[in-house]
Coordinates of C-alpha atoms in Angstrom, one line a residue:
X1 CA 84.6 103.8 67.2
X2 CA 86.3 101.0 68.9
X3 CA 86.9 97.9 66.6
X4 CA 84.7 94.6 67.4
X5 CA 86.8 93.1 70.0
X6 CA 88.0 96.7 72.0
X7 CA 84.1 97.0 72.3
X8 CA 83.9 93.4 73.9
X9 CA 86.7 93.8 76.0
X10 CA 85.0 97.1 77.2
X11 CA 82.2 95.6 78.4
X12 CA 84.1 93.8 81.3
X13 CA 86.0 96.3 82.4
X14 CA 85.7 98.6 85.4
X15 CA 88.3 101.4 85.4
X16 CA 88.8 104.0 88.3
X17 CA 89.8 107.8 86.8
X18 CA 91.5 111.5 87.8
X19 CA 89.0 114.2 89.0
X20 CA 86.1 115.1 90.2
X21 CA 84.3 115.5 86.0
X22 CA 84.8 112.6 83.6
X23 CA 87.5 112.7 81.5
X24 CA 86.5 112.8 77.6
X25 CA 88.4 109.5 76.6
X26 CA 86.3 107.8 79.9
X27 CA 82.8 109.1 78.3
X28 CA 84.0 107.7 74.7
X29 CA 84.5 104.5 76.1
X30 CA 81.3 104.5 78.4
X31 CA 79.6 105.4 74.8
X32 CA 81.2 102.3 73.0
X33 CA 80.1 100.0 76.2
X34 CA 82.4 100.1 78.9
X35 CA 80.9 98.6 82.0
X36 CA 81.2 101.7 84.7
X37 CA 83.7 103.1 87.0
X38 CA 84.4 102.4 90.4
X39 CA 84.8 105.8 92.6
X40 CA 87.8 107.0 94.7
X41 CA 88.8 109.8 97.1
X42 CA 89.6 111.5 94.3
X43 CA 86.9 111.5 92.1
X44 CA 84.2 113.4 95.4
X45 CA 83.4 116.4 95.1
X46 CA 79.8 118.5 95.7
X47 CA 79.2 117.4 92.0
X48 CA 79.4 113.4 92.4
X49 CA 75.7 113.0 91.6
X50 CA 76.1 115.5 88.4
X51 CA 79.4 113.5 87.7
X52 CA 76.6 110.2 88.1
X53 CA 74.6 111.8 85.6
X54 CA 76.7 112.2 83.4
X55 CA 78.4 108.6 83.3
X56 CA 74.7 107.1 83.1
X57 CA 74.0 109.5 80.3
X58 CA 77.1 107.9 78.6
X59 CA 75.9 104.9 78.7
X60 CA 72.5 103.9 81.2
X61 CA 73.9 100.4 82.0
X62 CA 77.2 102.0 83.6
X63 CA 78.0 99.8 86.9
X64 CA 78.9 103.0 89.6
X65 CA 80.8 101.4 91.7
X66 CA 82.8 103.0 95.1
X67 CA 84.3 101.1 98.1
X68 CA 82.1 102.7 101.4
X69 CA 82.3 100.4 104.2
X70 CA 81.7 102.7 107.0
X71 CA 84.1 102.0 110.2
X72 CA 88.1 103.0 108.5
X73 CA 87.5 102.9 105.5
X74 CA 85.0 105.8 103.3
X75 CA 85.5 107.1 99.8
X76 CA 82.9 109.8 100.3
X77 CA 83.7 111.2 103.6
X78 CA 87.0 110.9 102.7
X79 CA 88.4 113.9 103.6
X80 CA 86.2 114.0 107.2
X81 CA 86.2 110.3 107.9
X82 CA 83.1 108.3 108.4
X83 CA 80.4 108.9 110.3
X84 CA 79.0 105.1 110.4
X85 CA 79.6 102.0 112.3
X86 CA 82.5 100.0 110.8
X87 CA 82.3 96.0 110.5
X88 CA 84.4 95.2 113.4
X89 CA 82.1 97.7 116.0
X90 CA 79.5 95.8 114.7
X91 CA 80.3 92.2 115.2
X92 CA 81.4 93.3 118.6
X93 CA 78.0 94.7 119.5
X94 CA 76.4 91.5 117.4
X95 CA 73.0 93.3 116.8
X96 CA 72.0 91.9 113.2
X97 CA 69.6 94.6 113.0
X98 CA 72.1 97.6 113.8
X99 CA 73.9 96.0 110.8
X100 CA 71.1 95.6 108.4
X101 CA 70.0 98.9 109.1
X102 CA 73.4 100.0 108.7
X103 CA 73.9 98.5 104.8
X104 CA 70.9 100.8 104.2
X105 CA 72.0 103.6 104.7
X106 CA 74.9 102.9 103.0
X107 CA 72.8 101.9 100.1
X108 CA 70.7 105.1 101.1
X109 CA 74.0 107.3 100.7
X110 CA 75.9 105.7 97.7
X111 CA 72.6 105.7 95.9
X112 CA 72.1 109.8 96.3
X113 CA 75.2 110.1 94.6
X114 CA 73.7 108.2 91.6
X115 CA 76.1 105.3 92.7
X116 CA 74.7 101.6 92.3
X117 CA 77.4 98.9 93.9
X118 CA 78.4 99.1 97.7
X119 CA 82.0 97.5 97.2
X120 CA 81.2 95.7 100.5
X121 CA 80.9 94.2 103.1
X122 CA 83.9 92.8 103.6
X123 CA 83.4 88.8 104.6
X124 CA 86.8 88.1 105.6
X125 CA 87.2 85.9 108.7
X126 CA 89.6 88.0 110.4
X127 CA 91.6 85.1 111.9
X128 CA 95.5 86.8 112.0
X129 CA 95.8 89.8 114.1
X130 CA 99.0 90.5 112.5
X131 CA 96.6 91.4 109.3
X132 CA 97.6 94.7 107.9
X133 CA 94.9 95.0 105.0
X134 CA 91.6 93.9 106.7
X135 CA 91.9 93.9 110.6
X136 CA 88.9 96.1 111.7
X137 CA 87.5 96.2 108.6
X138 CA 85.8 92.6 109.6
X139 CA 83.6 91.8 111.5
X140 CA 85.3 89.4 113.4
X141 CA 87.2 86.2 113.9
X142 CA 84.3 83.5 113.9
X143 CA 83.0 82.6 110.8
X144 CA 79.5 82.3 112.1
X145 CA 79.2 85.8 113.7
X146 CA 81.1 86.8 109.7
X147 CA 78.4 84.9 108.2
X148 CA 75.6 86.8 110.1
X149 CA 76.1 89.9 109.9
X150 CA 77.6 89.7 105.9
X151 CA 74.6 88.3 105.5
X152 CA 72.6 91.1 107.1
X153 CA 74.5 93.7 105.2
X154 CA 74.0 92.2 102.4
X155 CA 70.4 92.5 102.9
X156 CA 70.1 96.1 104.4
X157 CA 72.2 97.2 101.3
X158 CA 70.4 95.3 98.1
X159 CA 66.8 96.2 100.2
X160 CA 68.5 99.8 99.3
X161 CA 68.2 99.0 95.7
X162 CA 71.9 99.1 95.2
X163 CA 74.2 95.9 94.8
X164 CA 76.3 94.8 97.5
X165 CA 80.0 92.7 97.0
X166 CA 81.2 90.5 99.8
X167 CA 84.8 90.7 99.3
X168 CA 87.8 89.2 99.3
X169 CA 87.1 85.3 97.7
X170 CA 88.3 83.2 98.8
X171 CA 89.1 84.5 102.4
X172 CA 91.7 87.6 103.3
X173 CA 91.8 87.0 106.9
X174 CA 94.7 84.9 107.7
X175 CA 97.2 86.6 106.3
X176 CA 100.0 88.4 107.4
X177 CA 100.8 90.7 104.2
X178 CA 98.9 93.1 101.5
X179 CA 98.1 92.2 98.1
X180 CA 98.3 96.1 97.3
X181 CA 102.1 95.3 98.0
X182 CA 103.0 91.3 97.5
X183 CA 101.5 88.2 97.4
X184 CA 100.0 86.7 100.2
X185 CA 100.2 82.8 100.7
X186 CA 97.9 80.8 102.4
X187 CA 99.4 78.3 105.2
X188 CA 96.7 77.3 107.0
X189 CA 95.4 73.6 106.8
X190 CA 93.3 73.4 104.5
X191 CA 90.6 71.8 106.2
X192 CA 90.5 74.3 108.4
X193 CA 90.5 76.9 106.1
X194 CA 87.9 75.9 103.7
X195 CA 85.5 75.2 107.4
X196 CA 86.3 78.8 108.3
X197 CA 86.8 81.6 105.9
X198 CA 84.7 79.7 102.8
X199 CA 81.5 79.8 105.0
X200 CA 80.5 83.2 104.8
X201 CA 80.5 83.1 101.3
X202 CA 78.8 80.2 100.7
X203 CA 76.5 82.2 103.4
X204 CA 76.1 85.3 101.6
X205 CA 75.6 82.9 98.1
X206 CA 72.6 81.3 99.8
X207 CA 71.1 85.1 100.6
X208 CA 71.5 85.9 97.2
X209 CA 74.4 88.6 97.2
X210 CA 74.5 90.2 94.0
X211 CA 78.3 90.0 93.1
X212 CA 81.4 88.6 94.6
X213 CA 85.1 90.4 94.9
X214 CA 87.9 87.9 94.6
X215 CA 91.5 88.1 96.5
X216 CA 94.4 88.2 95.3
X217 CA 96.3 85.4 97.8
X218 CA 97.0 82.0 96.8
X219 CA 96.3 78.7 98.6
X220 CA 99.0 76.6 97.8
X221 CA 96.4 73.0 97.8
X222 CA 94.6 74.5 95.1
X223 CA 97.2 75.7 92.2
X224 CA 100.3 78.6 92.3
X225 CA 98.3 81.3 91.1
X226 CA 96.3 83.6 92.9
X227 CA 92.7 83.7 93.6
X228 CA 91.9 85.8 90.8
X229 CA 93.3 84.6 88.2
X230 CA 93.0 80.7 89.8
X231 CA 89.7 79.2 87.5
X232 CA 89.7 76.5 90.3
X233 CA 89.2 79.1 92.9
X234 CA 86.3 80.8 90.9
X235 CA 84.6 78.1 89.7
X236 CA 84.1 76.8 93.5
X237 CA 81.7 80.1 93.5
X238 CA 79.7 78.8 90.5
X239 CA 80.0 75.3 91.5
X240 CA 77.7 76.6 94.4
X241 CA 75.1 78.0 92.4
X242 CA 76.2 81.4 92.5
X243 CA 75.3 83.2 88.9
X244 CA 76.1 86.7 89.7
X245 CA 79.1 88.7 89.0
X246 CA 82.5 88.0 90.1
X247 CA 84.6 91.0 90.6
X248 CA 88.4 90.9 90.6
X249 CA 89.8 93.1 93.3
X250 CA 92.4 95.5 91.9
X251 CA 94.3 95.0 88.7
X252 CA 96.8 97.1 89.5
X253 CA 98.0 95.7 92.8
X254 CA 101.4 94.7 93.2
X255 CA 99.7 90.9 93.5
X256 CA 98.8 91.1 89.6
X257 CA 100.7 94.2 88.4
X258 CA 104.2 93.0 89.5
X259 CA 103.8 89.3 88.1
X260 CA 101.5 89.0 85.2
X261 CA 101.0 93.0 84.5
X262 CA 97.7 94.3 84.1
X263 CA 97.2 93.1 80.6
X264 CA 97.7 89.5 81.1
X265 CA 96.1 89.6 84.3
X266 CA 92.9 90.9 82.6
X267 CA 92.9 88.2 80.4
X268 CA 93.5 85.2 83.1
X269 CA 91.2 86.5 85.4
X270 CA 88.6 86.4 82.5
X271 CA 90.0 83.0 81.2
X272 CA 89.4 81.8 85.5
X273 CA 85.7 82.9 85.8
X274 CA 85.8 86.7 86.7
X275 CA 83.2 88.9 85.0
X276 CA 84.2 92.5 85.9
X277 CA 87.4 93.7 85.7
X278 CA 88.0 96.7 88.5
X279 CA 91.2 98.1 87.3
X280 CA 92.0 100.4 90.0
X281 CA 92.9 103.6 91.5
X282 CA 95.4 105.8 89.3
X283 CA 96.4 107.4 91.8
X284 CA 98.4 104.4 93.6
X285 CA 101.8 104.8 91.7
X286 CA 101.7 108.3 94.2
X287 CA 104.2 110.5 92.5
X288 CA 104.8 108.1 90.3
X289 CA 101.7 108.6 88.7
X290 CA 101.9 109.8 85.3
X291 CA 98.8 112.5 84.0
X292 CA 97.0 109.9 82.2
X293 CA 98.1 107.2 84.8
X294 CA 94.4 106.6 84.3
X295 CA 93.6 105.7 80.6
X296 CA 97.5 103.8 80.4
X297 CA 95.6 101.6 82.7
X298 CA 92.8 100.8 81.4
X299 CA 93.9 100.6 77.8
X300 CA 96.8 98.0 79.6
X301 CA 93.6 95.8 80.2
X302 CA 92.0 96.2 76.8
X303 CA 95.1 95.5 75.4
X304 CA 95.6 92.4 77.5
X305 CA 92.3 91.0 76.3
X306 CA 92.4 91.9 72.9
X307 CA 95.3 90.4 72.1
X308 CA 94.0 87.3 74.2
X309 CA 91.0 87.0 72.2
X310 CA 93.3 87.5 69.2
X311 CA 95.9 84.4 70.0
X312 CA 93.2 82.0 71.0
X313 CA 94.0 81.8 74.9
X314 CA 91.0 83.5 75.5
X315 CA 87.7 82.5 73.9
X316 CA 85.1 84.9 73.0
X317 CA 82.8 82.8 74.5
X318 CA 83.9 83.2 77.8
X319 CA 84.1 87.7 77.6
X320 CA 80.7 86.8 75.7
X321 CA 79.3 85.3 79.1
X322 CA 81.0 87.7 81.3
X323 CA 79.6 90.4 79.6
X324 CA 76.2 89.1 79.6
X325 CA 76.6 88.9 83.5
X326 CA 77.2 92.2 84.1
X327 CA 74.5 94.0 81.5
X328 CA 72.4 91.4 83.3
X329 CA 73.3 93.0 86.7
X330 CA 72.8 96.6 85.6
X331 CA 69.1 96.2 84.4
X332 CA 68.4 94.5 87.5
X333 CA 69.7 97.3 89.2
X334 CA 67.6 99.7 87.1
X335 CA 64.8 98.0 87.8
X336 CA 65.4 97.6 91.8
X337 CA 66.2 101.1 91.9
X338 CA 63.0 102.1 90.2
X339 CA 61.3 100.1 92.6
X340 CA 62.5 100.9 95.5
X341 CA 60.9 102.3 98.4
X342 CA 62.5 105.8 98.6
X343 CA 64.7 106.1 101.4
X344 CA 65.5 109.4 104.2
X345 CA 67.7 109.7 106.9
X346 CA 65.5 109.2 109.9
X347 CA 67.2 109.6 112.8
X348 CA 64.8 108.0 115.0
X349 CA 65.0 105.2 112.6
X350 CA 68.6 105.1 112.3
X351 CA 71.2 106.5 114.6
X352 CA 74.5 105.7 113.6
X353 CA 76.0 107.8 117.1
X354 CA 74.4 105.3 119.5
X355 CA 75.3 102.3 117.3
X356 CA 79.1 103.0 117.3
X357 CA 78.5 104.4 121.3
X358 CA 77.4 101.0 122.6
X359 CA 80.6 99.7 120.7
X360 CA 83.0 101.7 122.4
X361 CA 84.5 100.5 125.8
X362 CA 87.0 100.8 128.3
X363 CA 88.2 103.7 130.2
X364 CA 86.5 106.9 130.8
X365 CA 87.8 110.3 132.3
X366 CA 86.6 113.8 133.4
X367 CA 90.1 115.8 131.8
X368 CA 88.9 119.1 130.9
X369 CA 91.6 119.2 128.2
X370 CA 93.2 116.1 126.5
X371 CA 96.7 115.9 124.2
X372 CA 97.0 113.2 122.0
X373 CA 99.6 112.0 120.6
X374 CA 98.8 109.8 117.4
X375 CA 100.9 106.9 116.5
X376 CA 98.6 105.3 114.7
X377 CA 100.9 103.2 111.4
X378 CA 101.6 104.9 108.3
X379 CA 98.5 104.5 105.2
X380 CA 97.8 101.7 103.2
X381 CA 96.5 101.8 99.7
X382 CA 93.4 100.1 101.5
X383 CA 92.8 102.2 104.9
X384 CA 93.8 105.8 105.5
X385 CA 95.3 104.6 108.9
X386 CA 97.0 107.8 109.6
X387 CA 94.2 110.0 108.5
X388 CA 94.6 113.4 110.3
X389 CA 91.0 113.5 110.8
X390 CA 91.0 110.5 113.8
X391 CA 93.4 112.8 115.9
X392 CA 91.5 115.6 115.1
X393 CA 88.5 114.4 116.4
X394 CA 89.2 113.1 119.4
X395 CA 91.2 116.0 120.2
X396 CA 88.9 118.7 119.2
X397 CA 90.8 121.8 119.4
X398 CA 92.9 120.2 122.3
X399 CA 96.7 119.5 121.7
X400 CA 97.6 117.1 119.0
X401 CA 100.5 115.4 117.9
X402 CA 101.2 113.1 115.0
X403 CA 104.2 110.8 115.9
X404 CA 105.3 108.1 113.1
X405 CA 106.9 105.6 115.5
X406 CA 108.0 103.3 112.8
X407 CA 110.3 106.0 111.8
X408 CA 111.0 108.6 114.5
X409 CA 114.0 107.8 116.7
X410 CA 113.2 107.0 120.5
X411 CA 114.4 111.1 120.9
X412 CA 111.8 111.9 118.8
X413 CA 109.1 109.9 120.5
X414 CA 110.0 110.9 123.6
X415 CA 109.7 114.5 122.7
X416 CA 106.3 114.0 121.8
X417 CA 105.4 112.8 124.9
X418 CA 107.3 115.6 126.7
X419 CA 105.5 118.1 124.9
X420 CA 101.8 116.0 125.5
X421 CA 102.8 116.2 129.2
X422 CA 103.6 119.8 129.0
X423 CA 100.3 120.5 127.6
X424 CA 98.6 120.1 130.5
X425 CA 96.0 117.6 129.8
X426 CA 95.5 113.9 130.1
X427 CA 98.0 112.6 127.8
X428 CA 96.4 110.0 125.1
X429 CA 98.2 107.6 123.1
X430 CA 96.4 107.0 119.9
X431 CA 97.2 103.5 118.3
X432 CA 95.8 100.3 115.6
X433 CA 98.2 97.9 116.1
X434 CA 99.3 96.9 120.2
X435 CA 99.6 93.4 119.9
X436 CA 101.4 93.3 116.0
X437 CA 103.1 96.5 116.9
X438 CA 105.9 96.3 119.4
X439 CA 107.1 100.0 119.3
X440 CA 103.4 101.0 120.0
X441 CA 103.4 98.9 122.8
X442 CA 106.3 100.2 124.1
X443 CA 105.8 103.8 123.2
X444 CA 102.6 103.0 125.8
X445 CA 105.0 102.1 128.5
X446 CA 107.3 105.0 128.3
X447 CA 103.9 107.7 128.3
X448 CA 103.1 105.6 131.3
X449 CA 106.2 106.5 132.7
X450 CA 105.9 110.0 131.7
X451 CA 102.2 110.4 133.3
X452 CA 100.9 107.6 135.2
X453 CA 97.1 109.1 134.3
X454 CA 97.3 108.6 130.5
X455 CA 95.1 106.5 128.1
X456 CA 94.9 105.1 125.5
X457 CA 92.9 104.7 122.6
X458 CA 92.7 101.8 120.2
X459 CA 91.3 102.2 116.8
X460 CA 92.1 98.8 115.7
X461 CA 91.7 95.2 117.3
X462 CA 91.5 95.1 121.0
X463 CA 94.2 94.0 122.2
X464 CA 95.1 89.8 123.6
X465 CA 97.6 91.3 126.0
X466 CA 97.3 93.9 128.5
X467 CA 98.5 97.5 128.3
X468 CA 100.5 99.0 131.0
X469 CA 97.7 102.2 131.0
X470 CA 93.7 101.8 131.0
X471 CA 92.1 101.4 127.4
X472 CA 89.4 103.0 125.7
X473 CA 88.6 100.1 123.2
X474 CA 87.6 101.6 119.5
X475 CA 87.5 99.5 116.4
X476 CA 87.8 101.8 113.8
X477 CA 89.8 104.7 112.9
X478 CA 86.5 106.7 111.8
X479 CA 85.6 110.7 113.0
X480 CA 82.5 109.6 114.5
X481 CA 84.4 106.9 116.8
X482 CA 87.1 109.5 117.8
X483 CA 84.7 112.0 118.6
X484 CA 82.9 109.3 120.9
X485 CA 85.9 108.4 122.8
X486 CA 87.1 111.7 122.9
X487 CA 83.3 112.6 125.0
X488 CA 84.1 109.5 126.9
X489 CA 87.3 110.9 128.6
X490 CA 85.7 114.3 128.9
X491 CA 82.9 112.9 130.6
X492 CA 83.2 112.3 134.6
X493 CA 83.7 108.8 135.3
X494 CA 80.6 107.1 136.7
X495 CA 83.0 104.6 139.1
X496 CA 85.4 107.0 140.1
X497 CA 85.7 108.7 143.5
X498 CA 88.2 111.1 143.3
X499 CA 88.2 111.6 139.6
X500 CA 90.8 109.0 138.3
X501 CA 90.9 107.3 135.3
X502 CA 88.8 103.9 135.6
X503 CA 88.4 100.9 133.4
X504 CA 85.0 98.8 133.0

C-alpha cells in the first residue's frame, strides 16, 4: 500500500506498459487508484479484451485509453494497417455523415476490446505542409471544414458510448517540427492564429467533447513554456466553459522529457490545469529502452508529484480537482456504455471501402502487374510512415521495393528503379512528402526518365506543385487505401483509348 500522496498522485496518471498481459506492478497500482492505461502497438494481441478485463477488474474506474484514428495512424491494426477512412480523406470528401458514422465505428471497435477513450480526432488546422507530425492525419487546412467534421467525430464516437479527445491544444498545425523530438515554436500572428487553429476547439467545446489533449508547442505571445505545462494556455479551455478532462499529450516526448524531465513536467502540467497525465509509450527510447522502461516512467511521474505536493509548489487542491475530473469521467462512461445502443458492423450501414474509394483520385491504369518502389520517409514516433504494410498492399504479390531516399545514395536509388523497370510492370513511385521532400520529387523525375508510363502514388498531402508523372492522390498511408489505388491502376482506364495511363 501506497502512502497518502503516491495514492493521489495515482489517480492522475495515465501510463502506457510492455506486453500484451498486465504487468503485476501495473495491477498494484490500478488497485491503489491509478487512473488507466493508454494502449500501444505493443500491448494488441487476440487477448486485448481479456487484457481489458483484467485492468477494469483492477480497478472498474480504469480510463482505457488507445490512439485509433483510422487513415495512418491505428494501434489495433497495427501490424495490417487500417482499414478505415483517415481525417484527411475525409475532409476531402466533406461528407459530415461518412465522418460521424466513421467515429462509430471507431467507438464500435475500441469499445469490443473493452477500451473506453478514442485518443482522437485530431482538430489540428493543418496549415504547414512542411508538418511532419500531423499532415494527413487532419482533416484539412480550413478551420471551418476542421471544425465540422471534429465536431462530427466527436459525435459518432461519444454516440458509441466511448469518450472522444480532440487533440493537440492549442493547435499543432503550423508547425514545421515534432514535439516527439524538439520543441516547436509558434510564429504565426497571433491574431491569426487564435482566428484559425483555436476555432475547432472552441467548436468541439460547444458539442460537448468529453476531454481535450494538449500540445506540447509554445506560442511565444502567451509565456515560454509549452502548452502543457503553460496554465495560461489551459485555462483558455476552462475559461470557455469546458469542465472535462484535459489530457497532456506525452510525458515522455523530447518536448517535456529533454527540458523539465518527466517528473517535473507531471507536476507543472498539473500546477497549469491538466487532469490526466498520459505518460507514454515505453517503447520510444527503441533500443534504448531498458526492461522496465515502463514502471521507471511512471514512478518518474509519481515521483515528480509527490515531491511537488511535498515542497508546496503543487497544492493538493489542484491533484484533488483533477482527480475528481477524471473519476467523474469514468462513471460517466460506465454509465453511457451501459446505455448504449449495442452496436454491429453493418456493412450496408457502414462501408468504410466506398468511403475511402470516393476519396481517392487521379490516375488510373489497366497494368496487369505493377512494381513499386516505396520511398515513403522513415517512422515517426507518431505515424508508422514506412510501414511495410502500405507497399504491400498496393503491390499485392507484385514486385516491391523499399527505397530510403533520405539515406540511399543516388546509385542506390537508381538501382531501385532499374530493377522496378526490369520487372516488367508499370513502375509506381510510392511517396508522403512531394512538395516538403525534394529528393522525392526528384526521385519522380529520374523514374520518369527511366519509364515514361509510371505513376505515382501519394499517401500524404496532395501535392501544390505538379509532378512530372500522373498521380493517384491518396491521403493516408493505410492498407485499405493502398489496396484501393493498387485496383485503380489494375483497372482499365475509362478515358483511355489505347490503354495509357490518364489523369482526371
Amino acid at each position: 500500500m501506497s502512502d497518502e500522496l503516491e495514492q493521489l498522485a495515482n489517480r492522475v496518471l495515465w501510463p502506457g506498459f510492455f506486453g500484451t498481459e498486465a504487468p503485476e506492478w501495473l495491477l498494484a497500482e490500478l488497485r491503489d487508484g491509478l487512473a488507466g492505461v493508454v494502449y500501444f502497438g505493443q500491448n494488441i494481441g487476440e487477448g486485448l479484451p481479456a487484457l481489458s478485463a483484467a485492468i477494469l477488474e483492477a480497478n472498474p474506474d480504469a480510463l482505457i485509453g488507445i490512439d485509433e484514428e483510422g487513415g495512418s495512424v491505428t494501434r489495433l491494426e497495427s501490424s495490417t494497417g487500417s482499414t478505415l477512412p483517415g481525417a484527411a480523406q475525409l475532409g476531402r470528401l466533406d461528407d459530415v455523415e461518412a465522418t460521424r458514422a466513421t467515429g462509430a465505428e471507431l467507438a464500435r471497435r475500441v469499445g469490443a476490446i473493452g477500451g473506453n477513450v478514442v485518443l482522437g480526432p485530431v482538430a489540428d488546422v493543418n496549415t504547414d505542409p512542411r508538418n511532419p507530425v500531423i499532415g494527413v492525419r487532419s482533416f484539412g487546412a480550413d478551420e471551418a471544414l476542421v471544425s465540422r467534421h471534429a465536431v462530427a467525430e466527436v459525435e459518432g464516437i461519444q454516440g458509441g458510448g466511448v469518450a472522444a479527445c480532440v487533440k493537440h491544444f492549442p493547435g499543432h498545425g503550423d508547425t514545421h517540427l515534432d514535439s516527439h523530438h524538439s520543441l516547436p515554436e509558434i510564429s504565426l500572428d497571433i491574431e491569426e492564429f487564435e482566428r484559425v487553429h483555436l476555432a475547432p476547439f472552441r467548436t468541439a467545446i460547444d458539442a460537448g467533447v468529453d476531454s481535450i489533449m494538449t500540445a506540447h508547442i509554445v506560442v511565444p505571445e502567451w509565456g515560454d513554456a509549452p502548452a502543457t505545462l503553460n496554465p495560461r494556455v489551459l485555462g483558455m479551455l476552462r475559461e470557455w466553459g469546458f469542465d472535462g478532462v484535459i489530457i497532456t499529450d506525452a510525458l515522455d516526448m523530447a518536448a517535456v522529457r529533454e527540458t523539465v524531465g518527466i517528473g517535473g513536467g507531471a507536476a507543472l502540467a498539473l500546477a497549469a490545469g491538466a487532469d490526466l497525465l498520459c505518460i507514454g509509450n515505453p517503447t520510444n527510447p527503441g533500443e534504448a529502452a531498458l526492461a522496465d522502461q515502463d514502471e521507471r516512467d511512471f514512478r518518474a511521474a509519481r515521483d515528480g508529484i509527490v515531491a511537488a505536493l511535498r515542497d508546496g509548489s503543487l497544492s493538493r487542491e489542484r491533484v484533488q480537482e483533477a482527480a475528481h475530473r477524471v473519476r467523474t469521467l469514468a462513471r460517466t462512461l460506465r454509465e453511457r456504455m451501459a446505455g448504449a445502443t449495442a452496436q454491429t458492423a453493418d456493412d450496408a450501414a457502414f462501408d468504410a471501402r466506398e468511403i475511402v474509394r470516393r476519396t481517392i483520385s487521379g490516375a488510373e491504369a489497366q497494368a496487369s502487374s505493377l512494381a513499386v518502389v516505396d520511398a515513403r520517409r522513415r517512422s515517426s514516433l507518431a505515424v508508422d510512415s514506412a510501414s511495410a504494410y502500405v507497399a504491400r498492399a498496393l503491390a499485392g504479390d507484385d514486385h516491391s521495393e523499399r527505397l530510403d531516399v533520405a539515406r540511399a545514395t543516388l546509385e542506390e536509388q537508381d538501382a531501385a528503379l532499374d530493377a522496378a523497370v526490369a520487372a516488367d510492370g508499370l513502375t509506381v513511385v510510392l511517396i508522403d512528402r512531394p512538395d516538403a521532400d525534394p529528393a522525392q520529387r526528384d526521385l519522380v523525375r529520374r523514374a520518369g526518365l527511366r519509364d515514361p508510363d509510371a505513376v505515382v502514388v501519394n499517401v500524404g498531402l496532395a501535392p501544390e506543385h505538379d509532378l512530372p508523372l500522373p498521380l493517384v492522390q491518396v491521403g493516408a498511408a493505410s492498407r485499405i487505401a493502398a489496396e484501393l489505388a493498387g485496383e485503380r491502376l489494375r483497372r482499365a482506364s475509362v478515358s483511355s483509348p489505347n490503354g495509357a495511363v490518364e489523369a482526371d
